[in-house]
Coordinates of C-alpha atoms in Angstrom, one line a residue:
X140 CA -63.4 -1.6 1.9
X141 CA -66.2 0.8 2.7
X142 CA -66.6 4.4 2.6
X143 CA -69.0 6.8 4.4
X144 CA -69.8 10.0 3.9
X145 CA -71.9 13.2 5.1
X146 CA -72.2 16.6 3.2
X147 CA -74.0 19.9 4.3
X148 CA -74.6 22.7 2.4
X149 CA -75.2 25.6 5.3
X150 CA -75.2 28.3 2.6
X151 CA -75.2 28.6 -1.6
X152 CA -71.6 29.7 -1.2
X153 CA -70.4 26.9 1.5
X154 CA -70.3 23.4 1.7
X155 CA -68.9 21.2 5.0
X156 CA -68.5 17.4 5.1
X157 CA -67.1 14.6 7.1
X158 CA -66.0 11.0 5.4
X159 CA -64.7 8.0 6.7
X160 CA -63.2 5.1 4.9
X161 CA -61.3 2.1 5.3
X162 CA -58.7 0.7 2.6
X163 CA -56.4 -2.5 1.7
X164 CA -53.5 -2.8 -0.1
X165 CA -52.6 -6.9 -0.7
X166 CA -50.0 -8.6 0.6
X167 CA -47.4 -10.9 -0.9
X168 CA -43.6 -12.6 -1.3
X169 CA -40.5 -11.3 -1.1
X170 CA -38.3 -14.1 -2.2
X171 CA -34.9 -11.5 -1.3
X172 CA -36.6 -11.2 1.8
X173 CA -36.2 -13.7 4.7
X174 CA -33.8 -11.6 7.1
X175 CA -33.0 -14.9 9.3
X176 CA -36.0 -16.6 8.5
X177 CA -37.9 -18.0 5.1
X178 CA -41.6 -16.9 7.2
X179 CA -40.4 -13.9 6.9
X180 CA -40.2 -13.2 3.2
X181 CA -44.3 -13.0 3.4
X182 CA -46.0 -9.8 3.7
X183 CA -48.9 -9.2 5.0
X184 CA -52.0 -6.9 4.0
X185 CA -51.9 -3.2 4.6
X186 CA -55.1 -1.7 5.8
X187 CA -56.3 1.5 6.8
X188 CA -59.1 3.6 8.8
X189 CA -59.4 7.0 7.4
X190 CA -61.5 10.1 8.8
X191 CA -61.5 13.5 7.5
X192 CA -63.2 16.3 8.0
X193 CA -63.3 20.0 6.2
X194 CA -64.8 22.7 4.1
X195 CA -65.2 24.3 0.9
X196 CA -66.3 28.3 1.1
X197 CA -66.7 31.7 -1.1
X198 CA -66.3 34.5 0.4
X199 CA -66.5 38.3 -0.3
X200 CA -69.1 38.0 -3.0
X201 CA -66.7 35.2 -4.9
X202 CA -63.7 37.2 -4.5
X203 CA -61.9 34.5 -2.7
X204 CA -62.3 31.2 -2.0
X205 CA -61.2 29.0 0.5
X206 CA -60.6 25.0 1.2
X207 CA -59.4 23.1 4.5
X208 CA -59.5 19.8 5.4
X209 CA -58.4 18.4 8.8
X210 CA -57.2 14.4 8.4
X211 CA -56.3 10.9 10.1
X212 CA -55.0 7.8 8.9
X213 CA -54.3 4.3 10.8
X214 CA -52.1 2.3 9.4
X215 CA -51.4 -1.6 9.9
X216 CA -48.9 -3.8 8.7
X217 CA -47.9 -0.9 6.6
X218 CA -45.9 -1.8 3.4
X219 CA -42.8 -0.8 3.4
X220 CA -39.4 -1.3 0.6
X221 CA -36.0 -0.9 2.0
X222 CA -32.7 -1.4 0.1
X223 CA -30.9 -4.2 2.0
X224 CA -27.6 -2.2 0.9
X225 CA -26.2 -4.8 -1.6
X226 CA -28.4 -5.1 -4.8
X227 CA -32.3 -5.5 -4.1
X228 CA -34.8 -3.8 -2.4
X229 CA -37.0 -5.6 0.1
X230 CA -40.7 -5.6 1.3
X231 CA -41.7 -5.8 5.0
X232 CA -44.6 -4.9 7.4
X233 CA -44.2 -2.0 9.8
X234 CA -46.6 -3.5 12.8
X235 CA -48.8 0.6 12.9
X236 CA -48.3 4.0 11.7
X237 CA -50.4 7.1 11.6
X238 CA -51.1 10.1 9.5
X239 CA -52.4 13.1 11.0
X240 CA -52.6 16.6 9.0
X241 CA -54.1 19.6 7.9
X242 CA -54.8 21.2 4.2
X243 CA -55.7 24.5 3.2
X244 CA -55.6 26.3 -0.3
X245 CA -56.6 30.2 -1.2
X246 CA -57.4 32.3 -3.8
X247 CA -58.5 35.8 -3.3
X248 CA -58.6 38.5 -6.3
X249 CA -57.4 41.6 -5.0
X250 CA -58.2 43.3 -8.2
X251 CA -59.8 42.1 -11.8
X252 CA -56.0 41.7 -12.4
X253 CA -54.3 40.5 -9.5
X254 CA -54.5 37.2 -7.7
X255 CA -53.3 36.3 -4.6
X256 CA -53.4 32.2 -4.2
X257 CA -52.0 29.6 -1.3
X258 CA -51.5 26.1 -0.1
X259 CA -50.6 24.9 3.4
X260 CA -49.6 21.2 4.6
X261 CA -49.5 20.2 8.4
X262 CA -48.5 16.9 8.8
X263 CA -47.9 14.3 11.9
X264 CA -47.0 11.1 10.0
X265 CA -44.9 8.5 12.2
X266 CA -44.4 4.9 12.5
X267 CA -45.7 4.2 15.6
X268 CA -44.4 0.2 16.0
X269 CA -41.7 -0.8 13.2
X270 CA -39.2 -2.7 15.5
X271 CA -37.6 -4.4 12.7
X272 CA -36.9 -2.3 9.8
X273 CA -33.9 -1.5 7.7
X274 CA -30.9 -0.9 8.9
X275 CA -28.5 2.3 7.4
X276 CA -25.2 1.4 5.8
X277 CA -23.1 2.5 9.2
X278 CA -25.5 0.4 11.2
X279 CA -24.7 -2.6 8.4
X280 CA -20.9 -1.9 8.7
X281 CA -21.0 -2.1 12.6
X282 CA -23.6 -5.8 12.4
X283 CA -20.9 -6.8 10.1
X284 CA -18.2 -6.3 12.4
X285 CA -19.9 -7.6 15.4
X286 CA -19.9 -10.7 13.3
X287 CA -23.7 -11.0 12.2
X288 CA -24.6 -11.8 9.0
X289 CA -25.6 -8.7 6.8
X290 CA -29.3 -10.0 5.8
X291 CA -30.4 -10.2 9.7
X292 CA -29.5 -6.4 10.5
X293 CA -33.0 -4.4 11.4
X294 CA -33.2 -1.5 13.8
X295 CA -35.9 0.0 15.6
X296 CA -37.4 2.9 13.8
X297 CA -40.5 3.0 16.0
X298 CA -41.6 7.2 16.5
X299 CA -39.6 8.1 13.3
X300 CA -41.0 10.1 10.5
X301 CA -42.0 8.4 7.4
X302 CA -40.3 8.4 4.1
X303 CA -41.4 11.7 2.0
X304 CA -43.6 13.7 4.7
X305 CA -41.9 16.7 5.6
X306 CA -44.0 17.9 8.8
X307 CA -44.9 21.1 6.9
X308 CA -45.2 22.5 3.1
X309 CA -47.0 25.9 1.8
X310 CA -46.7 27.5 -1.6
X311 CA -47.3 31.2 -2.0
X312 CA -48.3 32.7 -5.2
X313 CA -49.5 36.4 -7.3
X314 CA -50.5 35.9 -10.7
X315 CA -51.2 39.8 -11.9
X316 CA -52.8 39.8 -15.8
X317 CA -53.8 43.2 -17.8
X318 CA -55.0 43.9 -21.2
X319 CA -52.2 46.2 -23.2
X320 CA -53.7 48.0 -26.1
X321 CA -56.9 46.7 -27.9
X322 CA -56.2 43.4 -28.5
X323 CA -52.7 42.2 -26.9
X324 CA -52.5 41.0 -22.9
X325 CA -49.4 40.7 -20.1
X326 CA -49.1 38.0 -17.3
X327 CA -46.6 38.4 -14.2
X328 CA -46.7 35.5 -11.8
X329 CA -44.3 34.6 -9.0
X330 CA -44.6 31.4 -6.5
X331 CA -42.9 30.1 -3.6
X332 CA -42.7 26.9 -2.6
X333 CA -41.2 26.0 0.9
X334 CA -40.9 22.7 2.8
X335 CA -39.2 21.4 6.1
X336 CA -36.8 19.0 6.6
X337 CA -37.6 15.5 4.6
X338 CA -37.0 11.9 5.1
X339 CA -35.5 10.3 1.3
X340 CA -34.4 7.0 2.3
X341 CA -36.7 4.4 3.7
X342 CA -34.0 3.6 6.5
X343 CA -34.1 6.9 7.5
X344 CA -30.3 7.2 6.7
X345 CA -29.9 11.1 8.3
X346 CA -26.9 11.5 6.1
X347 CA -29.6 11.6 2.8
X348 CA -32.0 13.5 4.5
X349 CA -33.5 16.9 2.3
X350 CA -32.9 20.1 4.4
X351 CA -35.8 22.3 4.9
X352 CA -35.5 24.7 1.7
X353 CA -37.6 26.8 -0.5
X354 CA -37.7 26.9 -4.3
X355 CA -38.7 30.8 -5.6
X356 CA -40.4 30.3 -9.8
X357 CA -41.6 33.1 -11.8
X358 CA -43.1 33.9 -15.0
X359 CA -43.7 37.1 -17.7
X360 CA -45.6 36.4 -21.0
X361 CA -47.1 38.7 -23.4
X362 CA -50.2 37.2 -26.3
X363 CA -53.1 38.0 -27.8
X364 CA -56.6 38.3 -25.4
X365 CA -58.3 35.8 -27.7
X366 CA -55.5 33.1 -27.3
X367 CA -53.8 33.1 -30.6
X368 CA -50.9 33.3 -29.5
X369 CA -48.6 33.7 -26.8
X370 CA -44.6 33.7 -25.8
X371 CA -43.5 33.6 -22.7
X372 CA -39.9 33.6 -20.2
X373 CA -40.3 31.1 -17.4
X374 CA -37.9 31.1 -14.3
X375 CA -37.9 27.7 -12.4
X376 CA -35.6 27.9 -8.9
X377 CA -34.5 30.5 -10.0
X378 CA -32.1 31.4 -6.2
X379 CA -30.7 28.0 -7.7
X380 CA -31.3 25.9 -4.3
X381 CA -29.8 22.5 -4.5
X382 CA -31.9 19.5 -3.5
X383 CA -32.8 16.2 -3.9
X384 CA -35.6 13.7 -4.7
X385 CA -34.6 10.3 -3.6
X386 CA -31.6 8.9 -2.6
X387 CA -29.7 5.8 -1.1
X388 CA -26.7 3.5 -0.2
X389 CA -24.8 2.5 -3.4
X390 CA -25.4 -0.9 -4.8
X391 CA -23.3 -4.0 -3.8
X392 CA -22.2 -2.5 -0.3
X393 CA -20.9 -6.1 0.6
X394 CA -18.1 -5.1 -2.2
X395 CA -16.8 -2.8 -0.3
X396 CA -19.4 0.7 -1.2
X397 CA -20.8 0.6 2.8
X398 CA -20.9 4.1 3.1
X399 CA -21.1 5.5 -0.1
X400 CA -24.4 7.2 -1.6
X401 CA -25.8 7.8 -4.5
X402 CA -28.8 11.0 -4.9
X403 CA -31.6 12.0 -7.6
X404 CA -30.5 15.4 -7.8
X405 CA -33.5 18.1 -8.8
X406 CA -33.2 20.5 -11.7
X407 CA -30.8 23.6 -11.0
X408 CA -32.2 27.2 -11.8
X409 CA -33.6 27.1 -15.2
X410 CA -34.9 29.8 -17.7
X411 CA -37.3 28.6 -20.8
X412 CA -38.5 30.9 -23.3
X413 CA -42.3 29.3 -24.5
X414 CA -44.2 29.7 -27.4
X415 CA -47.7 28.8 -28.5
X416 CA -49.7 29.5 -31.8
X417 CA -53.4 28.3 -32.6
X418 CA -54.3 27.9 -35.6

């Protein structure tokens, strides 16, 4: 592995830099693995070239600050685990994929008591040769039927999105903090996060795919300006928005579950009341 890097300083509020690196991740056995063939329950090593390039800035006489950073990854023999539908999850190579993307973050004070803040994720991350990957549970059930054995069923998921990589993501937030009397102080903050459609199973199953959504948090406290104590309401998804984490074909398919699911679901709206006392 090796890493290279360049950093200049233009100005005392600005810094700019450009890195590039290369990475391995180790290969191995798969035992539950051979789909046809006992060569191929080895896996080989996952590498990676890496450039990125971006910024770190103050601007408006430290009022705000920004951050960006504009990013691609190659990818070869990329590491991959797929439930085979039955009971066990399997490790295989996809032959190349790529990761190309853009992050920025913001804060800017619009006042000494309000503060506006953001994040935003571009992303263009694809497999760009996986010829033999997992298959879904309908394209098991059809294999099946055509008289294949259920272990050599792989489809071509070659262009398709990678697992967990939404093409876009961006958070919004205000965070608004004034002193109330002489010694007593009252937060408001409100955030939205958004995201676009993402890809939960590793077969890319479109059945279990997460629909593009946004989650809308929010908080009101009320403590002491030296920190001694504090109470708080906290409001997490609070429009309630249904979604999920990870999800997949239910075990032991070859029982008769092909096409049946099961789904991590995420936490439904939620209001905590907080406390904290130092002493």
């Amino acid at each position: 592995t090796g890493n290279l890097g360049l950093q200049w300083d233009p100005t005392a509020d600005s810094m700019m830099y450009l890195n590039d690196s290369s990475g391995y991740k180790a290969g191995g056995f798969d035992e539950g693995n051979p789909l046809g063939s006992l060569a191929n329950a080895e896996f080989e090593d996952e590498t990676v070239l890496g450039v990125e390039a971006g910024g770190k800035f103050t601007i408006l006489g430290g009022r705000g600050r920004i951050s960006a950073a504009l990013f691609h990854s190659k990818y070869k023999d990329l590491q991959v685990s797929t439930f085979d539908g039955n009971a066990a999850f399997v490790v295989g190579n996809a032959a190349e994929s790529a990761v190309t993307g853009l992050e920025a973050d913001w804060t800017f004070a619009v006042t000494r008591h309000l503060i506006l803040s953001g994040a935003l994720a571009l992303l263009d991350a694809k497999y760009d040769n996986f010829p033999d990957s997992g298959c879904t549970s309908a394209q098991i059930v059809a294999w099946i039927a055509a008289g294949n054995q259920r272990a050599t069923c792989t489809q071509d998921s070659s262009g398709r999105q990678l697992q967990f990589a939404p093409d876009w993501a961006v958070n919004l937030g205000a965070r608004y903090v004034r002193p109330i009397g002489n010694n007593l102080e009252l937060g408001l903050s409100v955030d939205i996060n958004a995201s676009d459609d993402t890809v939960i199973a590793a077969d890319g199953d479109t059945l279990l795919a997460q629909k593009a959504h946004e989650k809308i948090n929010a908080r009101i406290s009320l403590g002491t300006t030296d920190g001694r104590w504090l109470i708080a309401v906290v409001g997490k998804n609070l429009a309630d928005e249904a979604t999920t984490s990870f999800g997949n074909d239910v075990p032991l398919g070859s029982l008769g579950f092909d096409g049946t699911y099961f789904q991590h679901i995420d936490p439904p709206r939620t209001i905590t009341l907080q406390g904290r006392w130092s002493f």
